[in-house]
XYZ file of N, CA, C and O in Angstrom:
604
model
N -59.921 -102.276 107.981
C -59.106 -103.718 108.182
C -58.746 -103.940 109.573
O -59.297 -104.873 109.743
N -58.753 -103.278 110.862
C -58.188 -104.070 111.810
C -59.642 -105.164 112.318
O -60.195 -106.145 113.303
N -60.899 -103.402 111.881
C -61.501 -103.854 113.376
C -62.202 -105.755 112.178
O -62.762 -106.295 112.335
N -62.358 -105.625 110.575
C -62.722 -106.367 110.062
C -62.309 -108.021 110.784
O -62.848 -109.304 111.037
N -60.912 -108.196 110.635
C -59.792 -109.087 111.145
C -60.620 -110.042 112.266
O -60.257 -110.516 112.165
N -60.481 -108.697 113.871
C -60.783 -109.015 114.996
C -62.056 -110.366 115.026
O -62.439 -110.960 115.205
N -63.345 -109.549 114.178
C -64.442 -109.918 113.827
C -64.445 -111.493 113.661
O -65.467 -112.526 113.482
N -63.768 -111.718 111.872
C -63.539 -112.843 111.081
C -62.523 -113.582 112.396
O -63.816 -115.449 112.878
N -62.409 -113.220 113.918
C -60.703 -114.096 114.004
C -61.819 -115.182 115.127
O -61.970 -116.044 115.261
N -62.776 -113.921 115.573
C -64.304 -114.445 117.099
C -65.358 -114.942 115.982
O -64.814 -116.290 116.475
N -65.164 -115.181 115.048
C -66.148 -116.029 113.851
C -66.060 -117.185 114.006
O -66.331 -118.197 114.330
N -64.707 -117.314 113.509
C -63.819 -118.470 113.339
C -63.746 -119.092 114.953
O -63.478 -120.224 113.946
N -63.254 -118.885 115.689
C -63.202 -119.549 117.187
C -64.590 -120.107 117.524
O -65.182 -121.700 117.871
N -66.019 -119.430 117.473
C -67.238 -119.395 117.378
C -67.898 -120.827 117.186
O -68.237 -122.181 117.313
N -67.390 -121.145 115.618
C -67.985 -121.836 114.373
C -67.427 -122.907 114.849
O -67.859 -123.832 114.305
N -66.205 -122.942 115.352
C -64.619 -124.745 115.255
C -65.658 -125.061 117.037
O -65.379 -126.170 116.328
N -65.858 -124.517 118.165
C -66.384 -125.160 119.143
C -67.397 -125.288 118.819
O -68.467 -126.143 118.866
N -68.591 -124.864 117.733
C -69.398 -125.263 117.241
C -69.834 -126.150 116.651
O -70.110 -127.416 117.433
N -68.966 -126.779 115.826
C -68.582 -127.685 115.309
C -67.949 -128.440 115.584
O -68.504 -129.712 115.662
N -67.104 -128.069 116.605
C -66.543 -129.667 117.922
C -67.441 -130.021 118.496
O -68.192 -131.758 119.029
N -69.005 -129.793 118.629
C -69.744 -130.095 119.297
C -70.952 -130.640 119.034
O -70.867 -131.607 119.553
N -71.177 -129.922 117.408
C -72.012 -130.675 116.432
C -71.370 -131.954 116.410
O -71.685 -133.221 116.339
N -70.286 -131.723 116.501
C -69.328 -133.526 115.991
C -69.905 -134.408 116.405
O -69.628 -135.422 117.288
N -69.315 -134.555 117.973
C -69.579 -134.550 119.260
C -70.718 -135.438 119.843
O -70.752 -136.617 119.357
N -71.823 -134.681 119.518
C -72.641 -134.543 119.116
C -73.668 -136.270 118.407
O -73.958 -136.371 118.530
N -73.120 -135.642 116.822
C -73.598 -137.196 116.050
C -72.554 -137.806 116.680
O -72.808 -139.683 116.279
N -71.702 -137.912 117.499
C -70.754 -139.703 117.736
C -71.493 -140.032 118.433
O -71.782 -141.604 119.012
N -71.990 -139.722 119.194
C -72.856 -139.331 120.780
C -73.966 -139.907 120.157
O -74.316 -141.563 120.525
N -74.104 -139.823 119.350
C -76.561 -140.143 119.039
C -76.379 -141.723 118.147
O -76.944 -142.285 117.523
N -74.545 -141.274 117.068
C -75.196 -143.145 116.114
C -74.079 -143.820 116.551
O -74.033 -144.954 115.831
N -73.798 -143.769 118.149
C -72.909 -144.864 118.714
C -73.649 -146.298 118.187
O -75.067 -146.207 118.194
N -72.780 -147.298 117.990
C -74.262 -148.435 118.061
C -75.005 -149.375 118.320
O -73.780 -149.242 119.829
N -75.735 -149.538 118.546
C -76.609 -149.751 120.114
C -75.597 -151.349 119.898
O -75.760 -151.376 121.119
N -74.987 -152.046 118.848
C -74.525 -153.282 119.745
C -73.156 -152.981 120.347
O -73.235 -154.089 120.895
N -72.940 -152.126 120.784
C -72.083 -151.295 121.752
C -72.437 -151.322 123.327
O -71.427 -151.134 123.704
N -73.815 -151.167 122.658
C -73.865 -151.322 124.711
C -73.669 -152.564 124.954
O -73.829 -152.526 126.330
N -73.981 -153.974 124.470
C -73.706 -154.819 125.092
C -74.513 -155.739 123.787
O -74.903 -156.020 123.270
N -73.528 -157.034 124.156
C -74.438 -158.674 123.223
C -75.841 -158.946 123.366
O -75.966 -159.616 122.248
N -76.149 -158.879 124.680
C -77.304 -158.846 124.501
C -78.411 -157.739 125.081
O -79.901 -157.949 125.076
N -77.616 -156.888 124.455
C -79.001 -155.265 124.222
C -80.492 -155.435 124.196
O -81.861 -155.710 123.765
N -80.014 -156.602 122.686
C -81.632 -156.717 121.753
C -82.710 -157.355 122.123
O -83.639 -157.445 122.587
N -82.392 -158.589 123.255
C -82.822 -159.443 124.408
C -83.881 -158.017 125.140
O -84.853 -158.643 125.462
N -83.190 -157.108 126.042
C -83.102 -156.649 127.475
C -84.341 -155.227 126.302
O -85.247 -154.711 127.829
N -83.666 -155.397 125.287
C -85.138 -153.885 124.493
C -85.788 -153.521 124.826
O -86.248 -153.203 123.894
N -86.015 -155.492 123.366
C -86.930 -155.437 122.584
C -87.925 -156.808 123.407
O -87.193 -157.615 123.245
N -88.856 -156.702 123.726
C -89.593 -157.589 124.396
C -90.725 -157.835 123.081
O -91.642 -156.920 123.234
N -91.255 -158.692 121.940
C -91.751 -159.088 121.314
C -92.953 -160.210 121.441
O -92.928 -160.861 122.903
N -94.551 -159.648 121.593
C -95.614 -159.903 122.298
C -96.019 -161.375 121.909
O -96.602 -162.431 122.520
N -96.600 -160.624 120.724
C -96.865 -161.831 119.808
C -96.511 -161.485 117.796
O -96.154 -160.487 117.669
N -97.077 -162.466 117.384
C -96.689 -162.566 115.794
C -97.438 -163.822 114.652
O -98.196 -164.371 116.038
N -97.506 -162.602 114.192
C -99.091 -163.018 113.203
C -98.636 -163.599 112.224
O -98.148 -162.534 111.101
N -98.311 -164.837 111.146
C -98.030 -164.961 110.216
C -98.834 -165.730 109.514
O -99.732 -166.360 109.589
N -99.601 -164.695 108.145
C -100.428 -165.069 107.074
C -99.962 -165.695 106.177
O -99.087 -164.768 104.828
N -100.497 -167.416 106.023
C -99.958 -167.750 104.764
C -100.454 -167.431 103.197
O -101.568 -167.692 103.196
N -100.306 -167.082 102.409
C -100.597 -166.721 101.107
C -99.600 -167.346 99.579
O -98.678 -166.261 99.087
N -100.025 -168.617 99.514
C -99.217 -169.290 98.709
C -97.485 -168.781 99.295
O -97.512 -169.551 99.601
N -96.858 -168.960 98.290
C -95.196 -168.303 98.430
C -95.197 -167.079 98.998
O -93.857 -167.266 98.663
N -95.928 -166.780 99.420
C -95.711 -165.095 99.977
C -96.671 -164.921 101.592
O -97.138 -166.306 102.286
N -95.525 -164.680 102.345
C -95.659 -164.884 104.044
C -96.206 -163.311 104.489
O -94.345 -163.197 104.368
N -97.077 -162.650 105.337
C -97.063 -161.456 106.180
C -96.880 -162.004 107.531
O -97.642 -162.282 107.709
N -95.534 -161.627 107.604
C -95.714 -161.163 109.907
C -95.564 -159.950 109.834
O -95.385 -159.156 109.726
N -96.471 -160.267 110.922
C -97.078 -158.803 111.874
C -96.058 -158.768 113.316
O -96.152 -160.299 113.703
N -95.867 -158.498 113.736
C -94.472 -158.872 114.921
C -95.569 -157.266 115.911
O -95.304 -156.294 115.039
N -95.354 -157.595 117.165
C -96.427 -156.797 118.176
C -94.484 -157.032 119.203
O -94.522 -158.073 119.425
N -94.787 -155.807 119.226
C -93.587 -156.242 120.207
C -93.146 -154.226 121.947
O -94.701 -153.211 120.763
N -92.315 -154.816 122.370
C -92.282 -154.090 123.509
C -90.998 -153.064 123.799
O -89.728 -153.119 123.222
N -90.963 -151.846 123.030
C -89.910 -151.234 123.777
C -89.265 -150.676 125.401
O -90.401 -150.187 126.218
N -87.972 -151.098 125.461
C -87.824 -150.774 126.929
C -86.073 -149.620 126.951
O -84.952 -150.677 125.660
N -86.244 -149.058 127.832
C -84.359 -148.809 127.579
C -83.776 -148.015 127.030
O -84.268 -147.575 126.158
N -82.326 -148.116 127.222
C -81.630 -146.708 125.722
C -82.149 -147.278 124.357
O -81.914 -146.281 123.272
N -83.665 -148.427 124.023
C -83.742 -148.472 122.474
C -84.518 -148.044 122.174
O -84.675 -147.256 120.723
N -85.247 -147.821 123.013
C -86.303 -145.527 122.661
C -85.965 -144.974 122.433
O -86.011 -144.291 121.241
N -84.955 -144.911 123.465
C -84.541 -142.970 123.016
C -83.518 -143.498 120.784
O -83.803 -142.593 120.345
N -82.736 -144.786 121.142
C -82.357 -144.572 119.393
C -83.388 -144.730 118.564
O -83.502 -144.145 118.011
N -84.432 -145.050 118.827
C -85.024 -145.654 118.065
C -86.128 -143.686 117.792
O -86.371 -143.369 116.980
N -86.543 -143.147 118.502
C -86.688 -142.128 118.694
C -85.983 -140.579 118.304
O -86.383 -139.776 116.965
N -84.494 -140.834 117.828
C -83.781 -140.416 117.132
C -83.241 -140.519 115.980
O -83.557 -139.866 114.673
N -83.279 -142.053 116.086
C -82.649 -142.702 114.984
C -83.818 -143.113 114.102
O -83.029 -143.863 112.981
N -85.331 -143.592 114.118
C -85.439 -144.498 113.648
C -85.780 -145.814 113.870
O -85.247 -146.280 114.284
N -86.865 -146.169 113.121
C -87.149 -147.538 113.099
C -85.847 -148.842 112.974
O -85.563 -149.619 113.308
N -84.709 -147.823 111.582
C -84.444 -148.723 111.674
C -82.946 -148.387 111.976
O -82.510 -149.734 112.264
N -83.311 -148.857 114.365
C -82.419 -149.294 114.394
C -83.015 -150.775 114.799
O -82.060 -151.790 114.819
N -84.141 -151.440 115.018
C -84.803 -152.295 115.780
C -84.582 -153.210 114.494
O -85.267 -154.753 114.102
N -84.516 -152.718 112.999
C -84.818 -153.378 112.199
C -83.403 -155.401 111.767
O -84.341 -156.276 110.901
N -82.735 -154.886 111.777
C -81.193 -155.566 112.599
C -82.065 -157.324 113.279
O -82.702 -158.064 112.387
N -83.020 -156.702 114.053
C -83.556 -157.914 115.044
C -84.681 -158.830 114.186
O -84.565 -160.053 114.725
N -85.432 -157.460 113.638
C -86.420 -158.328 113.096
C -86.689 -158.206 111.987
O -86.640 -159.868 111.920
N -85.309 -158.266 110.925
C -84.285 -159.926 110.520
C -84.143 -160.405 111.145
O -83.820 -161.400 110.107
N -83.513 -160.766 111.841
C -83.188 -162.395 112.311
C -84.118 -162.617 113.144
O -84.390 -163.863 113.507
N -85.489 -161.957 113.132
C -86.201 -163.251 114.012
C -86.751 -164.204 114.191
O -86.777 -165.576 114.014
N -86.910 -164.826 112.896
C -87.270 -165.686 111.514
C -85.886 -165.857 110.783
O -85.574 -165.003 109.832
N -85.630 -166.957 111.260
C -83.928 -167.469 111.060
C -83.732 -168.378 109.190
O -83.233 -167.366 109.135
N -84.719 -168.150 108.954
C -84.332 -168.876 107.704
C -85.231 -168.396 106.387
O -85.738 -168.544 106.059
N -85.220 -166.792 107.010
C -86.997 -165.781 106.249
C -85.629 -165.630 104.874
O -84.850 -165.179 104.959
N -86.313 -165.124 104.143
C -86.126 -165.779 102.877
C -86.954 -163.612 102.824
O -87.634 -163.955 101.944
N -85.677 -163.099 101.881
C -86.108 -162.224 100.533
C -87.397 -160.989 102.120
O -88.279 -161.182 101.539
N -87.332 -160.709 102.840
C -87.866 -159.740 104.276
C -87.718 -158.823 103.698
O -87.360 -157.700 102.969
N -88.560 -158.081 103.883
C -88.627 -157.093 102.916
C -89.637 -156.578 104.633
O -91.197 -156.569 103.998
N -89.332 -155.348 104.863
C -90.347 -154.132 106.278
C -91.826 -154.022 105.307
O -90.200 -152.592 104.493
N -93.039 -154.126 105.547
C -93.397 -153.317 104.845
C -94.186 -151.738 105.523
O -94.402 -150.708 104.878
N -94.133 -152.401 106.510
C -94.254 -151.217 107.860
C -94.359 -151.214 109.156
O -93.319 -152.271 109.800
N -94.231 -150.240 110.008
C -92.974 -150.172 111.306
C -94.028 -148.922 111.638
O -93.365 -148.024 112.194
N -94.273 -149.110 112.953
C -94.002 -148.039 114.238
C -93.672 -148.439 115.584
O -92.297 -148.878 115.423
N -93.651 -148.393 116.416
C -93.069 -148.244 117.824
C -93.384 -148.772 118.453
O -92.687 -149.506 119.145
N -94.639 -149.885 118.185
C -95.154 -151.011 119.170
C -95.230 -151.700 117.737
O -95.853 -152.895 118.332
N -95.143 -151.929 116.452
C -95.444 -152.919 116.009
C -94.738 -153.175 114.936
O -94.301 -151.823 114.035
N -94.203 -154.582 113.950
C -94.023 -154.259 112.587
C -94.257 -155.220 111.225
O -95.177 -156.188 111.885
N -94.517 -154.947 110.454
C -94.956 -155.152 109.383
C -94.371 -156.197 107.930
O -94.027 -154.638 108.219
N -93.935 -157.273 107.935
C -92.835 -157.744 106.449
C -93.746 -158.546 105.765
O -93.970 -159.514 107.012
N -93.515 -158.906 104.594
C -93.047 -160.230 103.849
C -91.826 -160.905 103.913
O -90.824 -160.293 103.576
N -92.152 -161.626 103.309
C -91.195 -163.017 103.623
C -91.522 -163.560 102.090
O -92.318 -164.416 102.375
N -90.245 -164.495 101.414
C -91.212 -165.139 100.361
C -91.049 -166.629 101.408
O -91.005 -167.258 102.689
N -92.222 -167.423 101.082
C -92.575 -168.949 101.311
C -92.426 -169.834 100.815
O -92.940 -169.982 99.859
N -91.400 -170.243 101.273
C -91.658 -171.878 100.142
C -92.707 -173.143 100.566
O -92.892 -173.409 101.479
N -93.718 -173.042 99.865
C -94.597 -174.348 100.123
C -94.294 -175.323 100.817
O -95.295 -176.136 101.715
N -92.982 -176.141 100.423
C -92.969 -177.165 101.167
C -92.107 -177.364 102.498
O -92.219 -178.722 102.980
N -92.344 -176.670 102.870
C -91.779 -175.565 104.608
C -92.567 -176.615 105.423
O -93.750 -176.771 105.431
N -92.671 -176.970 106.386
C -93.445 -177.884 107.256
C -92.773 -177.211 108.802
O -93.421 -176.726 109.736
N -91.841 -176.546 108.724
C -91.927 -175.613 109.810
C -91.771 -173.813 109.560
O -90.866 -173.699 109.081
N -91.372 -172.795 111.102
C -90.993 -171.533 110.500
C -89.827 -171.459 111.842
O -90.832 -172.029 113.184
N -88.597 -171.374 111.683
C -88.118 -171.216 113.468
C -87.198 -169.872 113.417
O -87.637 -168.696 112.297
N -87.621 -169.185 114.500
C -87.757 -168.223 115.353
C -86.257 -167.908 115.930
O -85.618 -169.202 116.753
N -85.466 -167.179 116.188
C -84.265 -166.552 117.313
C -84.545 -166.596 118.427
O -83.671 -165.941 119.140
N -85.964 -166.704 118.566
C -85.756 -166.236 120.256
C -87.518 -167.152 120.779
O -88.637 -167.025 120.082
N -88.083 -167.634 121.837
C -89.484 -168.234 122.406
C -90.547 -166.428 122.286
O -90.251 -165.690 122.523
N -91.534 -166.621 121.446
C -92.093 -166.253 120.948
C -93.160 -166.280 122.284
O -93.835 -167.667 122.108
N -94.244 -165.391 122.979
C -95.447 -165.747 123.775
C -96.594 -166.114 122.909
O -96.816 -167.236 123.676
N -96.576 -165.949 122.094
C -97.776 -165.308 121.181
C -97.764 -165.876 119.459
O -97.305 -164.540 119.286
N -98.025 -166.770 118.465
C -97.413 -167.136 117.382
C -98.768 -167.845 116.793
O -99.482 -168.822 117.177
N -99.362 -167.194 115.866
C -101.431 -167.676 115.086
C -100.039 -167.565 114.363
O -99.618 -166.668 112.593
N -100.493 -168.360 113.251
C -100.405 -168.660 111.854
C -101.788 -168.907 111.282
O -101.736 -169.610 111.722
N -102.047 -168.596 110.403
C -103.540 -168.154 109.678
C -102.926 -168.558 108.452
O -102.277 -168.842 107.154
N -103.619 -169.277 107.362
C -104.130 -170.435 106.682
C -104.386 -169.557 105.525
O -105.561 -169.279 106.015
N -104.525 -169.744 103.764
C -105.286 -168.926 103.300
C -107.502 -170.054 103.356
O -107.099 -168.467 102.823
N -106.721 -171.567 103.160
C -108.443 -171.360 103.837
C -108.509 -171.449 104.693
O -110.132 -172.018 105.363
N -108.458 -170.219 105.519
C -109.098 -169.513 107.227
C -109.099 -170.534 108.303
O -109.145 -169.989 109.008
N -107.713 -171.766 107.314
C -107.782 -172.350 109.355
C -106.815 -171.758 110.463
O -106.410 -170.444 109.151
N -105.906 -171.349 111.857
C -105.375 -170.774 112.033
C -104.533 -172.050 112.899
O -105.676 -172.885 114.406
N -103.245 -171.757 113.417
C -103.094 -172.756 114.450
C -102.687 -170.869 115.820
O -102.067 -170.305 115.112
N -102.028 -171.566 116.950
C -101.679 -170.880 118.011
C -100.614 -171.983 118.606
O -100.935 -172.507 118.947
N -99.950 -171.089 118.534
C -98.628 -171.846 119.772
C -97.790 -170.529 120.598
O -97.891 -169.320 120.421
N -98.353 -171.335 121.441
C -97.207 -170.098 122.269
C -96.166 -170.828 123.131
O -95.506 -171.684 123.889
N -95.264 -169.266 123.760
C -94.132 -169.563 123.740
C -93.429 -171.408 122.976
O -92.287 -171.558 123.393
N -93.031 -170.630 122.018
C -92.577 -171.561 121.136
C -91.586 -170.372 120.104
O -91.765 -168.810 119.871
N -90.371 -170.906 119.995
C -89.444 -170.654 118.959
C -89.554 -171.738 117.790
O -88.726 -170.942 116.657
N -89.685 -172.628 117.443
C -90.140 -173.312 116.717
C -91.498 -174.536 116.226
O -92.344 -173.943 117.330
N -92.195 -173.077 115.158
C -93.987 -174.181 114.513
C -93.998 -175.064 113.459
O -93.766 -174.763 112.674
N -94.839 -175.772 113.497
C -94.997 -176.955 112.389
C -96.306 -175.716 111.527
O -96.842 -175.667 112.181
N -96.136 -175.530 110.140
C -97.506 -175.409 108.900
C -97.209 -176.521 107.623
O -96.876 -177.547 108.398
N -98.300 -176.547 108.047
C -100.040 -177.876 107.557
C -100.585 -176.765 106.180
O -100.859 -176.543 106.722
N -99.793 -177.286 104.883
C -100.360 -176.519 103.419
C -101.088 -177.253 103.109
O -102.000 -177.987 103.219
């Protein structure tokens, strides 16, 4: 009887220490990325190119980006959900944004597009923006945060 209580007590100590370590590790790994600083998204993700394919009341947006710094670690551990807020805010007046595909260096999402719109605004300057129209036309904009579309 005494032997069992000693084993149970030592097992409880080991389990409680393990739980504390696991709890602390989870707290560190799930720290909000925004706690790193207000400019974490500007320094951690560089958008290289945006391609917008207009098709009636919908647009497919492809974004090519490069991850830097601590965001690489967070994406590795927690997945692409970490950069979704950046993508959600990329097009400032986007409606019904739905992420279709995401990789370590690109994402594709769809947005509702009102054909009466004449501009698309971005939350930051983009080095290259390509707008593809249903009639095979295309416009290119460099270092822009606002593009004019002509349906």
